[in-house]
PDB file as gemmi writes it, atoms N, CA and C in Angstrom:
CRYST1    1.000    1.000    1.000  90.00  90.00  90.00 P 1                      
ATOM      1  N   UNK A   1      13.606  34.459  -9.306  1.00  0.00           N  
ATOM      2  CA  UNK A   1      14.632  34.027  -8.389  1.00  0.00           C  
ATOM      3  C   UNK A   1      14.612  32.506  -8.216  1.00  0.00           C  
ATOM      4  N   UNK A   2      13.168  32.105  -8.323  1.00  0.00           N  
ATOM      5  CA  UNK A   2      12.814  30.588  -8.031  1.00  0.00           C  
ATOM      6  C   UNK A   2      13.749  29.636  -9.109  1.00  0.00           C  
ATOM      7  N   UNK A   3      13.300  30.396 -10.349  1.00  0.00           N  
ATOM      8  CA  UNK A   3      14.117  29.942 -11.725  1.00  0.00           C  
ATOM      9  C   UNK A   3      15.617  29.502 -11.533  1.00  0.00           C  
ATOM     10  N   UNK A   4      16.325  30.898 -11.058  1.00  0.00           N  
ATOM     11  CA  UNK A   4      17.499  30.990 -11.468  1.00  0.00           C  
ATOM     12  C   UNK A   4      18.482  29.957 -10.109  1.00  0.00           C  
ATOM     13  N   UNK A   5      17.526  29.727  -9.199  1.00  0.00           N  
ATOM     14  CA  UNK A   5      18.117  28.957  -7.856  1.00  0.00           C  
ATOM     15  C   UNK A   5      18.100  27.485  -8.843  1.00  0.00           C  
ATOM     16  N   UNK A   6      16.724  27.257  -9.133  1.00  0.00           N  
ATOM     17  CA  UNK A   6      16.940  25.820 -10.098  1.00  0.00           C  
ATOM     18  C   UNK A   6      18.169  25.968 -11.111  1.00  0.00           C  
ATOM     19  N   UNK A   7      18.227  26.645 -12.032  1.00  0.00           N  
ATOM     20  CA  UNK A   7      19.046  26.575 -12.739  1.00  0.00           C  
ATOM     21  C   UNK A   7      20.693  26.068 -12.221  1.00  0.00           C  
ATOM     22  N   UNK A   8      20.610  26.652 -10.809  1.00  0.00           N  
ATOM     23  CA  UNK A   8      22.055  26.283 -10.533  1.00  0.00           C  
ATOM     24  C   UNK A   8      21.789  25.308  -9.569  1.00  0.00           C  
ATOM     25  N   UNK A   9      20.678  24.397  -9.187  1.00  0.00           N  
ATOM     26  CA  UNK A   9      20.577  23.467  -8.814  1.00  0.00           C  
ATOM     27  C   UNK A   9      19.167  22.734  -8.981  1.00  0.00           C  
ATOM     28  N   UNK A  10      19.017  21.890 -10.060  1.00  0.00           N  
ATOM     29  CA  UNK A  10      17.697  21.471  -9.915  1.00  0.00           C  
ATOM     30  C   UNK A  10      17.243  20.294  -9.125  1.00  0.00           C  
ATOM     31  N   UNK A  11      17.904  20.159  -8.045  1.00  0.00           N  
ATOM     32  CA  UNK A  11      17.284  18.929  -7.044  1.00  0.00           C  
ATOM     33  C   UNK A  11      16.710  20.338  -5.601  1.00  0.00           C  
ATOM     34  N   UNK A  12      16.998  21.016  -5.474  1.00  0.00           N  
ATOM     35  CA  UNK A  12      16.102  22.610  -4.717  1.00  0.00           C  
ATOM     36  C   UNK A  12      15.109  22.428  -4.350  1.00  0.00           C  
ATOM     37  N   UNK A  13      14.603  21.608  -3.584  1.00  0.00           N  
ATOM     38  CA  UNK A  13      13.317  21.216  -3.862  1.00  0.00           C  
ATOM     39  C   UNK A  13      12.275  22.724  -3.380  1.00  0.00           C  
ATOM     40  N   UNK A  14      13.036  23.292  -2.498  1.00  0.00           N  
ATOM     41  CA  UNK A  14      12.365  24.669  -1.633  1.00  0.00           C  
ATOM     42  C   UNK A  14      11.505  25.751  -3.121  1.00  0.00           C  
ATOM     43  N   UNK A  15      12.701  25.539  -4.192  1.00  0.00           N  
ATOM     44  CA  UNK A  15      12.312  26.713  -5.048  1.00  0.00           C  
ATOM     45  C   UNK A  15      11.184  25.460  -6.034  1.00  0.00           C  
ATOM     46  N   UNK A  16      11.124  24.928  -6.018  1.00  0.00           N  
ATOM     47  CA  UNK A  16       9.790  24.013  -6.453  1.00  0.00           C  
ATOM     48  C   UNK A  16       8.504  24.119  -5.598  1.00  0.00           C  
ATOM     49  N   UNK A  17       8.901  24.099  -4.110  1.00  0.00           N  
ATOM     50  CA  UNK A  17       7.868  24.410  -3.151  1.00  0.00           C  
ATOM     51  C   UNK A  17       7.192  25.799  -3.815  1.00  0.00           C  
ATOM     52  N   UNK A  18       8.379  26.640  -3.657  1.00  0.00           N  
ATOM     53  CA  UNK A  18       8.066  28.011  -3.618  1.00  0.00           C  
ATOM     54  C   UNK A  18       7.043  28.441  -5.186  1.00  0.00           C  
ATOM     55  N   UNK A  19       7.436  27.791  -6.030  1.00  0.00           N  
ATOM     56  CA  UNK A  19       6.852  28.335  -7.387  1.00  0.00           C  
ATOM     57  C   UNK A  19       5.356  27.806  -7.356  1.00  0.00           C  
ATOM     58  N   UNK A  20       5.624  26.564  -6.856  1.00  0.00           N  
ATOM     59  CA  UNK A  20       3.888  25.857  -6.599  1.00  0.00           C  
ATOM     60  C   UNK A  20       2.934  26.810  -5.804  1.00  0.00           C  
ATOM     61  N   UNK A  21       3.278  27.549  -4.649  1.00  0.00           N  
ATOM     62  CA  UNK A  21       2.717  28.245  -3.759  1.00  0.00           C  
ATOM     63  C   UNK A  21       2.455  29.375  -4.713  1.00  0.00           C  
ATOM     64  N   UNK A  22       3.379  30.167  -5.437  1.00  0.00           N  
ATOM     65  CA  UNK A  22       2.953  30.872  -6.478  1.00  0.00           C  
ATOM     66  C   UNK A  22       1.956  30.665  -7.637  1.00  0.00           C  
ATOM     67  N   UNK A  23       2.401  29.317  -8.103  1.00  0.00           N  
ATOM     68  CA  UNK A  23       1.112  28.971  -9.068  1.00  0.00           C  
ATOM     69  C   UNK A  23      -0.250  29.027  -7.935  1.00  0.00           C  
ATOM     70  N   UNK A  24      -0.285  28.049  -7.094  1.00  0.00           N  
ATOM     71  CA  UNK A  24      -1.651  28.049  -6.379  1.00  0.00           C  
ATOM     72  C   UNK A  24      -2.266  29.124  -6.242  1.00  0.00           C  
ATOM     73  N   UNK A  25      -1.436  30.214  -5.474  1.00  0.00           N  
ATOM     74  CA  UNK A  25      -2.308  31.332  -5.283  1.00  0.00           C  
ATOM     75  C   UNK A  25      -2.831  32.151  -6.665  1.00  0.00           C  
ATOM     76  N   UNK A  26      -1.989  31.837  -7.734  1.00  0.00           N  
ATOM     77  CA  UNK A  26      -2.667  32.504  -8.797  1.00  0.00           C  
ATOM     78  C   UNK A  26      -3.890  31.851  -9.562  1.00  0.00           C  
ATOM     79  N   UNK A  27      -4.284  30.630  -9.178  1.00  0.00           N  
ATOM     80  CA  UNK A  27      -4.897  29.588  -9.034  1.00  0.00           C  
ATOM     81  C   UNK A  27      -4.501  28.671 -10.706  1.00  0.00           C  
ATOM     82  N   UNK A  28      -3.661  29.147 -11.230  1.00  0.00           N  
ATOM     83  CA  UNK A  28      -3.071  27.727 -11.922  1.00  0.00           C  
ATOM     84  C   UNK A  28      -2.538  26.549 -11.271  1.00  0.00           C  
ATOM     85  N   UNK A  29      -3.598  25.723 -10.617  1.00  0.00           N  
ATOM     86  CA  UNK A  29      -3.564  24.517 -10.538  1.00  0.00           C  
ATOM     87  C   UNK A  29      -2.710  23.454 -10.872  1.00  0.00           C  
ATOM     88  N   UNK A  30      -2.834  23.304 -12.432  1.00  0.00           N  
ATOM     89  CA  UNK A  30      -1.617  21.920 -12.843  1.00  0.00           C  
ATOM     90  C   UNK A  30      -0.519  22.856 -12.609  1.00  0.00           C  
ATOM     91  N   UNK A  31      -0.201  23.948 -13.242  1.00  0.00           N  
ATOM     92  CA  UNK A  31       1.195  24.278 -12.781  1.00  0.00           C  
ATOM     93  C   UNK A  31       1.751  24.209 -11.463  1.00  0.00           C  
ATOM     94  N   UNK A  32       0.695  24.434 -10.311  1.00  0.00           N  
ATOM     95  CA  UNK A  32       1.219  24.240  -8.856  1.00  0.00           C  
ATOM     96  C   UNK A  32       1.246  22.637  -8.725  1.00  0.00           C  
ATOM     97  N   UNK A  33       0.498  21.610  -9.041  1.00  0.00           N  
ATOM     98  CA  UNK A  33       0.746  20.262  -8.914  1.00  0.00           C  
ATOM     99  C   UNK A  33       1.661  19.960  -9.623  1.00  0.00           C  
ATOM    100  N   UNK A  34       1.934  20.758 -10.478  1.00  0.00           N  
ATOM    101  CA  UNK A  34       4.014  20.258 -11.173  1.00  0.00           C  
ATOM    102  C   UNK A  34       4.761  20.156 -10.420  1.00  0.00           C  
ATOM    103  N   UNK A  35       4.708  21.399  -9.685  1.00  0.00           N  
ATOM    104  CA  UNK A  35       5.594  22.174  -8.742  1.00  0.00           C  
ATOM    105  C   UNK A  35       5.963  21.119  -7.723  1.00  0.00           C  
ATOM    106  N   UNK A  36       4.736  20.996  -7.071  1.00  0.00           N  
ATOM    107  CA  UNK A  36       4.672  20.445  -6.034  1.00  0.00           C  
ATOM    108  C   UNK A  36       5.589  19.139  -6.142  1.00  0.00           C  
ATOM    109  N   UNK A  37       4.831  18.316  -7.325  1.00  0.00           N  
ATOM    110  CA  UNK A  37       5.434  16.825  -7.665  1.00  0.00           C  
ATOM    111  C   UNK A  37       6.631  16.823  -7.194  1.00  0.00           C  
ATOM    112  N   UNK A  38       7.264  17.863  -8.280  1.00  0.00           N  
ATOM    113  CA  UNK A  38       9.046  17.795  -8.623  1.00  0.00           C  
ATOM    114  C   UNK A  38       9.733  17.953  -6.841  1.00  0.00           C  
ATOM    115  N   UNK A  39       9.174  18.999  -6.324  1.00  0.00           N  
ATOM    116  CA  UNK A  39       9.667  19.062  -4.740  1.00  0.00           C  
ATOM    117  C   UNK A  39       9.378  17.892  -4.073  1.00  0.00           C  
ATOM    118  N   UNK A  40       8.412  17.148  -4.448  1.00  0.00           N  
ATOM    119  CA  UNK A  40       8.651  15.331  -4.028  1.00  0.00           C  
ATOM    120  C   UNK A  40       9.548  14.541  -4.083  1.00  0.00           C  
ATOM    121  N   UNK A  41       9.983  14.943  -5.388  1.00  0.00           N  
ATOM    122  CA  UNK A  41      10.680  14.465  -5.841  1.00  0.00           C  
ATOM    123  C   UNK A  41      12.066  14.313  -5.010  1.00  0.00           C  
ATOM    124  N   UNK A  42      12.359  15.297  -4.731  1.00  0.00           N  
ATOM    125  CA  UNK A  42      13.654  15.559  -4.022  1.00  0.00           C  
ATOM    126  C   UNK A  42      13.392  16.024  -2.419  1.00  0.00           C  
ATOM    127  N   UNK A  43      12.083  15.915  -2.063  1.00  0.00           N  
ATOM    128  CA  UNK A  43      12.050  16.013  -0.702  1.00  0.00           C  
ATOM    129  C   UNK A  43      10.593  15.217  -0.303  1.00  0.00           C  
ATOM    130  N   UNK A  44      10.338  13.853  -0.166  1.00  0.00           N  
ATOM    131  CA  UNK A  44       9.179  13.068   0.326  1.00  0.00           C  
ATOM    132  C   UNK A  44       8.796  13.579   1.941  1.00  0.00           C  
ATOM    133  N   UNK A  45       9.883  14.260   2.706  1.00  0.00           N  
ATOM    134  CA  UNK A  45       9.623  14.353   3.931  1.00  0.00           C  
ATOM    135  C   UNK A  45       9.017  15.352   4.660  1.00  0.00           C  
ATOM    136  N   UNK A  46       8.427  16.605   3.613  1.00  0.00           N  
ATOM    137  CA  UNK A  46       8.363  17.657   4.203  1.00  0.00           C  
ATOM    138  C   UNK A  46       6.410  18.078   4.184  1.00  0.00           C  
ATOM    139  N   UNK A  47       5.953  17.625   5.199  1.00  0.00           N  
ATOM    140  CA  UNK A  47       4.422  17.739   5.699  1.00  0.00           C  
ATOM    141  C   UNK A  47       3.716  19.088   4.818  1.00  0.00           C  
ATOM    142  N   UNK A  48       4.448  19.821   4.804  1.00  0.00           N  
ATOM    143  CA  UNK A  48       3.832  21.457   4.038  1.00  0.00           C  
ATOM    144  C   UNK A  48       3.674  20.896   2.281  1.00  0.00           C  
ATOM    145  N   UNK A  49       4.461  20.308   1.805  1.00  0.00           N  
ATOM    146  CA  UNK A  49       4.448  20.222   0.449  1.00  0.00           C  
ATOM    147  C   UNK A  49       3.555  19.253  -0.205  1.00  0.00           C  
ATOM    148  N   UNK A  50       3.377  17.700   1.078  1.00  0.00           N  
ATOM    149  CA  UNK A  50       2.128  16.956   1.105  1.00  0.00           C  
ATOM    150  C   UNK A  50       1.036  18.324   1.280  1.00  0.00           C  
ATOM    151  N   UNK A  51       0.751  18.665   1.812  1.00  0.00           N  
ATOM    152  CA  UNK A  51      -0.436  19.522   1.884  1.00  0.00           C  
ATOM    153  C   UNK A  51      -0.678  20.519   0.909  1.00  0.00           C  
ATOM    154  N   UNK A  52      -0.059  21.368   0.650  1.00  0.00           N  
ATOM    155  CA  UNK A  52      -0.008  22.202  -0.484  1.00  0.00           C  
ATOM    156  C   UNK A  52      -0.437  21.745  -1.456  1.00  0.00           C  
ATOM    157  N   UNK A  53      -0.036  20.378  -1.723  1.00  0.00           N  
ATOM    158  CA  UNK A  53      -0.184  19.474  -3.123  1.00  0.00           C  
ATOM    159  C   UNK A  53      -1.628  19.399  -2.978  1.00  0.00           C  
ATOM    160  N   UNK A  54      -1.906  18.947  -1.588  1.00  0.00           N  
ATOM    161  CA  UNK A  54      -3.466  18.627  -1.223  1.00  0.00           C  
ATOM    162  C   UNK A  54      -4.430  19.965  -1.523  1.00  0.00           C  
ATOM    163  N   UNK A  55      -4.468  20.964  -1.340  1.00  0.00           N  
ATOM    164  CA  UNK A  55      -4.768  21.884  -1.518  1.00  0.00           C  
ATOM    165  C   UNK A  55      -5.093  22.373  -3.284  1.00  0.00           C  
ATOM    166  N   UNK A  56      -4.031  22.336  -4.056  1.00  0.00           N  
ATOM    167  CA  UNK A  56      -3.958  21.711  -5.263  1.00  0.00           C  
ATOM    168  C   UNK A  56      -5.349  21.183  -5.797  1.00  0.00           C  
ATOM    169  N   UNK A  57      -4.743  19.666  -5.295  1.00  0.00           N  
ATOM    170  CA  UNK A  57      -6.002  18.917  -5.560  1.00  0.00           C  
ATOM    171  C   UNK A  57      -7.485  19.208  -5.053  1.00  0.00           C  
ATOM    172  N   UNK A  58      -7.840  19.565  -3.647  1.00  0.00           N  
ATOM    173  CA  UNK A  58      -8.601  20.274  -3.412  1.00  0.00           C  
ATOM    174  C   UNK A  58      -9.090  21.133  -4.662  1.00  0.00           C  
ATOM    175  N   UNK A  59      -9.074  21.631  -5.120  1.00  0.00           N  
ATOM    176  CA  UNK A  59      -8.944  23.386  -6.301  1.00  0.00           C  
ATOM    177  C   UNK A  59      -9.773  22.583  -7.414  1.00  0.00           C  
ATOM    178  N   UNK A  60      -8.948  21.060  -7.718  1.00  0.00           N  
ATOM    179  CA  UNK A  60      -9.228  20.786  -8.947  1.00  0.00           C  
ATOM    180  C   UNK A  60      -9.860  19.318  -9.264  1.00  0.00           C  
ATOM    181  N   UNK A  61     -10.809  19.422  -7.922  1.00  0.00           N  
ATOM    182  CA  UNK A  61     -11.772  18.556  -7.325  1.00  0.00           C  
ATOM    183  C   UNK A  61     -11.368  17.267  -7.105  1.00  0.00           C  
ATOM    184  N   UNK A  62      -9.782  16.936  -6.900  1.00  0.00           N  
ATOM    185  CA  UNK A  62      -9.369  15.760  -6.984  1.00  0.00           C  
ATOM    186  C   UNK A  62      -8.776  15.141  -5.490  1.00  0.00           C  
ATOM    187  N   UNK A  63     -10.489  14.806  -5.068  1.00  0.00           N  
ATOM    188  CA  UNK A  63     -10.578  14.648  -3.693  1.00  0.00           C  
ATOM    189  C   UNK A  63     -10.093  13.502  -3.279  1.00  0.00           C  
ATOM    190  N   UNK A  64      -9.197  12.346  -3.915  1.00  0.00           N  
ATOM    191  CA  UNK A  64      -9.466  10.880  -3.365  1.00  0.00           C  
ATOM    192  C   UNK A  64      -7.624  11.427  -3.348  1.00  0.00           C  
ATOM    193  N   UNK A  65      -7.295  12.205  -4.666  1.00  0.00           N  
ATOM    194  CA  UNK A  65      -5.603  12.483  -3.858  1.00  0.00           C  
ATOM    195  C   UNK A  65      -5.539  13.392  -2.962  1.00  0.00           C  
ATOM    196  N   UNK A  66      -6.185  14.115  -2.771  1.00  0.00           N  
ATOM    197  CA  UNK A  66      -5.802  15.335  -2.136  1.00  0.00           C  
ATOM    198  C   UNK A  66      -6.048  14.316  -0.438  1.00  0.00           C  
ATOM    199  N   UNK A  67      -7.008  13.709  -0.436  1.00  0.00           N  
ATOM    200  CA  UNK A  67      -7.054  12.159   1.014  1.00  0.00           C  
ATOM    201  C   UNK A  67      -5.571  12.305   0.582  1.00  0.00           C  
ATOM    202  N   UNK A  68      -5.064  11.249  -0.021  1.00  0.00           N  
ATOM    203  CA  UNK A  68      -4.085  10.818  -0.074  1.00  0.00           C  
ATOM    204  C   UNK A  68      -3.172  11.721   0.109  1.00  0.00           C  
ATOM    205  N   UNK A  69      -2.322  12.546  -0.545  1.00  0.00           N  
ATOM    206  CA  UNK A  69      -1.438  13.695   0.556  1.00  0.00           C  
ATOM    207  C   UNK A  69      -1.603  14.308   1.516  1.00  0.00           C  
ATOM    208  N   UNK A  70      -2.624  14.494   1.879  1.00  0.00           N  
ATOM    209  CA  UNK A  70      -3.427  15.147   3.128  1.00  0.00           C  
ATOM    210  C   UNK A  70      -2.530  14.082   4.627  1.00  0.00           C  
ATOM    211  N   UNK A  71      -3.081  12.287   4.187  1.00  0.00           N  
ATOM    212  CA  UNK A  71      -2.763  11.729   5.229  1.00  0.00           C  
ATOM    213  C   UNK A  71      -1.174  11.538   5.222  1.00  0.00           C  
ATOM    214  N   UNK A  72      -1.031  11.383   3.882  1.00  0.00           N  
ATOM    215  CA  UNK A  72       0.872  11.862   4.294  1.00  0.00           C  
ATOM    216  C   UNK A  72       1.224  12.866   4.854  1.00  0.00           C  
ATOM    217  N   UNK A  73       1.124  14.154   4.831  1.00  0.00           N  
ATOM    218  CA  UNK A  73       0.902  15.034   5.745  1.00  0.00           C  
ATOM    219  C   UNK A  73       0.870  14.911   7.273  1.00  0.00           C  
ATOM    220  N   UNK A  74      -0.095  14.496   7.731  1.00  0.00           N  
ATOM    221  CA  UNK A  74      -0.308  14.026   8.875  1.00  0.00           C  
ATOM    222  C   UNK A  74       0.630  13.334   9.783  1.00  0.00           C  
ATOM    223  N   UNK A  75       0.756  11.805   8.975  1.00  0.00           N  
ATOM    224  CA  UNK A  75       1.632  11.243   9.123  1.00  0.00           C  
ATOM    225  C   UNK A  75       3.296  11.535   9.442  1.00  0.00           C  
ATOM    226  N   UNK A  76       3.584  12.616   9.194  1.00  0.00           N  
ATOM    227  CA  UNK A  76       4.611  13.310   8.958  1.00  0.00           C  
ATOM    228  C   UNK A  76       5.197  13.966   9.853  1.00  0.00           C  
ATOM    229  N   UNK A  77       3.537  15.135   9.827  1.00  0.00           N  
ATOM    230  CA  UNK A  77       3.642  16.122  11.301  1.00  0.00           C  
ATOM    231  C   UNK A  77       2.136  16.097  11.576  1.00  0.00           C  
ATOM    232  N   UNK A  78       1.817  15.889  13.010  1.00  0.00           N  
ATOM    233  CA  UNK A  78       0.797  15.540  13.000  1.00  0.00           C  
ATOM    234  C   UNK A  78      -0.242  16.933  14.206  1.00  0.00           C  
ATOM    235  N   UNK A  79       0.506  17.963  14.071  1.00  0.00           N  
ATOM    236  CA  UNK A  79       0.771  18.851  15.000  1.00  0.00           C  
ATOM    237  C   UNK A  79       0.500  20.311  14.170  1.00  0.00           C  
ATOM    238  N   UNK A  80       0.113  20.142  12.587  1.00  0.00           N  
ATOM    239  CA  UNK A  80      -0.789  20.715  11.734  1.00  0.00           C  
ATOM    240  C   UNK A  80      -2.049  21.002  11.843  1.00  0.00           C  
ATOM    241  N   UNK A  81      -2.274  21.907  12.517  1.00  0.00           N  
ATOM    242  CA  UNK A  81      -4.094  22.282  12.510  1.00  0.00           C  
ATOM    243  C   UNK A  81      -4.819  21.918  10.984  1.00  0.00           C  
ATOM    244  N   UNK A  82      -4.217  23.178  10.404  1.00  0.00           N  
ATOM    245  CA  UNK A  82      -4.677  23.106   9.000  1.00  0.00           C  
ATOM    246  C   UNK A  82      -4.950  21.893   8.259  1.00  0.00           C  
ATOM    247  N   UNK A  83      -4.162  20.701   8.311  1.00  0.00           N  
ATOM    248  CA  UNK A  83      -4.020  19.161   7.482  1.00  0.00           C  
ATOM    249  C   UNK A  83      -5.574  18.552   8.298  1.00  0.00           C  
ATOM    250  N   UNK A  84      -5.581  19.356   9.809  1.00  0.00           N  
ATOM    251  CA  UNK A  84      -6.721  18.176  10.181  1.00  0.00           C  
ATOM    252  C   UNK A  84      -8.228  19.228   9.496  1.00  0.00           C  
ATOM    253  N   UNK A  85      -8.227  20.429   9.455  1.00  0.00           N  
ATOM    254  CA  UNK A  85      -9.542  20.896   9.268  1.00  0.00           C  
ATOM    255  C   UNK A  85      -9.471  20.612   7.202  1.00  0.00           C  
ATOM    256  N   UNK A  86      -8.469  20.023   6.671  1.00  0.00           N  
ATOM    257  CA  UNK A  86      -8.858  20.229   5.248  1.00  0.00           C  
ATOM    258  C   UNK A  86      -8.869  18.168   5.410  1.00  0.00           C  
ATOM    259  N   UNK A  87      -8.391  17.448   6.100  1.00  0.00           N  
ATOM    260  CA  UNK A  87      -8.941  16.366   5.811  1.00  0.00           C  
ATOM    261  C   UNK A  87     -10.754  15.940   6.530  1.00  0.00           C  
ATOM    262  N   UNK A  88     -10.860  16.983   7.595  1.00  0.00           N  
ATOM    263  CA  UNK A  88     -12.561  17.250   7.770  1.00  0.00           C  
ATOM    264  C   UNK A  88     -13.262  17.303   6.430  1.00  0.00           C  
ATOM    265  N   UNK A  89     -12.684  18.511   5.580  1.00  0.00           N  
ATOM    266  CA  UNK A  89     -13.399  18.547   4.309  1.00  0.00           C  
ATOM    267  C   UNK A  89     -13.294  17.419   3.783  1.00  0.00           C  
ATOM    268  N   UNK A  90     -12.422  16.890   3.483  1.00  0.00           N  
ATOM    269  CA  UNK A  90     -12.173  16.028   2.517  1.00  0.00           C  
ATOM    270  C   UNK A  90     -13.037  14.704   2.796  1.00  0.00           C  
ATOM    271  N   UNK A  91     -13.103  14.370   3.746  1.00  0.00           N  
ATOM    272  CA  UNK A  91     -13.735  12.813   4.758  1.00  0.00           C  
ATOM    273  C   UNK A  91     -15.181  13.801   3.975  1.00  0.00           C  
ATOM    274  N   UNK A  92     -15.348  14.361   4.311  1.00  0.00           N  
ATOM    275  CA  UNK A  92     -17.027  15.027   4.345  1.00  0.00           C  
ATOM    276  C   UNK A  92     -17.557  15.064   2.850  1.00  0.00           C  
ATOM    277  N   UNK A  93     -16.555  15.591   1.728  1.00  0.00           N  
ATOM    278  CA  UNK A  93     -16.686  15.252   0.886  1.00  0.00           C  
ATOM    279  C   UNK A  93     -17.100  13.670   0.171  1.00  0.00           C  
ATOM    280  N   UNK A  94     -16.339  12.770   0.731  1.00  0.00           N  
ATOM    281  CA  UNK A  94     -16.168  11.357   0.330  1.00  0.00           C  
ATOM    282  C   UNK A  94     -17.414  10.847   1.498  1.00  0.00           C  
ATOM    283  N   UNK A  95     -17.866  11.815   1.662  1.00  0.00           N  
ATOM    284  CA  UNK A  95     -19.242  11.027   2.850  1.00  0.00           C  
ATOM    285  C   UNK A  95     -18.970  10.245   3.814  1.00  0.00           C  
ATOM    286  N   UNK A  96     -17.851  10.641   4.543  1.00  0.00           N  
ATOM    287  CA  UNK A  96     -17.484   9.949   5.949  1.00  0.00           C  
ATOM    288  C   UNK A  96     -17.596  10.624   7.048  1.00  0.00           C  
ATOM    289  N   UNK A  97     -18.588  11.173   7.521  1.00  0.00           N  
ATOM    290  CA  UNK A  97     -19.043  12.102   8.470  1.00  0.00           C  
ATOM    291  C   UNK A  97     -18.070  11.765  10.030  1.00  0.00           C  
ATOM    292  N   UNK A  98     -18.158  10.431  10.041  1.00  0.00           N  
ATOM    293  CA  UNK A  98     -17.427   9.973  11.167  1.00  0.00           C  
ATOM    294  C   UNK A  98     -16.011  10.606  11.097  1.00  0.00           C  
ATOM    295  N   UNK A  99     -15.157  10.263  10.274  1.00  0.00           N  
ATOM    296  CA  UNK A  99     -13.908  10.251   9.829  1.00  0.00           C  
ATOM    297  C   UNK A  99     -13.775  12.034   9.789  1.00  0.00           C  
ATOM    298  N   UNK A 100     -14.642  12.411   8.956  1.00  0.00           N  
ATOM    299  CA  UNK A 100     -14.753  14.291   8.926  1.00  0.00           C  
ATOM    300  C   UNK A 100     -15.002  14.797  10.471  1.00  0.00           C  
ATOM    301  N   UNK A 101     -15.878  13.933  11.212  1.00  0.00           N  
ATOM    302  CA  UNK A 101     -15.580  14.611  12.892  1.00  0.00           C  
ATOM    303  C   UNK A 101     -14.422  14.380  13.336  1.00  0.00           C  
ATOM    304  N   UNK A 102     -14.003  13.257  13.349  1.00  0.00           N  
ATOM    305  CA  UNK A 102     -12.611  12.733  13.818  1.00  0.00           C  
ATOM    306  C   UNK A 102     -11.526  13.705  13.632  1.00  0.00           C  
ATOM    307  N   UNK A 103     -11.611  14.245  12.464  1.00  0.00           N  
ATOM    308  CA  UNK A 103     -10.079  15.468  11.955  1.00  0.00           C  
ATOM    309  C   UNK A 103     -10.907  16.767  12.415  1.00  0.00           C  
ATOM    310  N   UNK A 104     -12.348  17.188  12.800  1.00  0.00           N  
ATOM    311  CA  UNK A 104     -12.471  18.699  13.085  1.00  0.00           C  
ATOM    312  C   UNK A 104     -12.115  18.773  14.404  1.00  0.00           C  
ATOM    313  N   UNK A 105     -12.549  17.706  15.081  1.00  0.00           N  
ATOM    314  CA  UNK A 105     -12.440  17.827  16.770  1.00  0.00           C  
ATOM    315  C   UNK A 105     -10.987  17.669  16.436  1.00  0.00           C  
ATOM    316  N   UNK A 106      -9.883  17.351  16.240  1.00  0.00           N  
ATOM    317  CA  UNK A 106      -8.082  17.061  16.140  1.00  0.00           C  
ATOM    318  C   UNK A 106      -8.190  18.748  15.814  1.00  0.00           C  
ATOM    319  N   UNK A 107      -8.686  18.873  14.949  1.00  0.00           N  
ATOM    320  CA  UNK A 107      -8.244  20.374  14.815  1.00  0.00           C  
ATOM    321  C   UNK A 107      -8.871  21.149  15.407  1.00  0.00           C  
ATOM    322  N   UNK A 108      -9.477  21.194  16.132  1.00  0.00           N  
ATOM    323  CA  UNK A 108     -10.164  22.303  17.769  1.00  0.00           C  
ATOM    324  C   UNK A 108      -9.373  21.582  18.832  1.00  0.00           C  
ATOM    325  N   UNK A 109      -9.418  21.112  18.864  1.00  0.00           N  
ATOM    326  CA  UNK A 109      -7.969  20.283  20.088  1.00  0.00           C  
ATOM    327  C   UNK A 109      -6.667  21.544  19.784  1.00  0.00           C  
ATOM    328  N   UNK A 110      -6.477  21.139  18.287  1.00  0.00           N  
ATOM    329  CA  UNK A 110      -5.260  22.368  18.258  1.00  0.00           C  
ATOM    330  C   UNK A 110      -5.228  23.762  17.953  1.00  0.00           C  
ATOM    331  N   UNK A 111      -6.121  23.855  17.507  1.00  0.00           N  
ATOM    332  CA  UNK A 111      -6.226  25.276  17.627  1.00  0.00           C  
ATOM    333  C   UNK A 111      -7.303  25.906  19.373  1.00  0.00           C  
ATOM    334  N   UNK A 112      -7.226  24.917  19.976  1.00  0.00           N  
ATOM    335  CA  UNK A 112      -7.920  25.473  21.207  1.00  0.00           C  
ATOM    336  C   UNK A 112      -9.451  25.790  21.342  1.00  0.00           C  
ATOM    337  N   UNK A 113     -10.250  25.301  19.694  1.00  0.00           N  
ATOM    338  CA  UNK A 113     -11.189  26.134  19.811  1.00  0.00           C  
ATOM    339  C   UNK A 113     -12.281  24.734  20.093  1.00  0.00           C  
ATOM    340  N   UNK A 114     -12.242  24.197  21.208  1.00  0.00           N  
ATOM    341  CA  UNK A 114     -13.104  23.347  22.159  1.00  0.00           C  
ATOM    342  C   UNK A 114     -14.200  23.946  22.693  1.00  0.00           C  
TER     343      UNK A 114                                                      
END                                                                             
C-alpha cells in the first residue's frame, strides 16, 4: 500500500515514514535509514521521523548520528519521553554521564516516574 501511495505521489513523506518503521522492525536497518532519509526529505519537521531515524542508527551502532537526530527530535517536540530516555543512552554511550542524567531525569519528569 506504502508502494502504491508513492507511486501516485512520491513527495508522501508518511508512506516513507511508514516503510522505514517496517524495515526497522524487521531489523533491516539501511533499508529503514533510506526510508527514513527520503521522509526528510519532504518533511524536516516531524520529531517521530528524527527519532525513528535515531533508533536506526542506534541498531547500527551509529551513535554520534543517532545524537544528532535524537537532538533534532527534541528540539522539535520536546514533550517526547522516549527521545529523552534514548538520548540517556546515547550521552552514556559517548561517556557523558552528566548529559545521560540530564535526559533520564527529563524523562521521569515525563513519564512521572520520580
Amino acid at each position: 500500500m506504502y508502494q502504491k501511495a508513492l507511486f501516485s505521489d512520491k513527495k508522501y513523506y508518511k508512506a516513507y515514514y511508514n516503510l522505514g518503521n517496517i524495515y526497522l522492525a524487521d531489523e533491516r536497518y539501511s533499508n529503514a535509514i533510506e526510508n527514513y532519509n527520503l521522509a526528510l526529505k519532504y518533511n524536516k519537521e516531524n520529531p517521530y521521523v528524527h527519532y525513528n531515524l535515531a533508533c536506526a542508527y542506534i541498531k547500527t551502532a551509529e551513535i554520534k548520528k543517532a545524537k544528532s537526530e535524537l537532538i533534532k527530535a527534541v528540539t522539535l517536540n520536546n514533550n517526547i519521553a522516549e527521545v529523552h530516555y534514548n538520548l540517556a543512552f546515547v550521552y552514556n554511550k559517548l561517556n557523558k554521564p552528566k548529559l545521560a542524567q540530564t535526559y533520564m531525569d527529563n524523562y521521569n519528569k515525563l513519564t512521572n516516574n520520580l
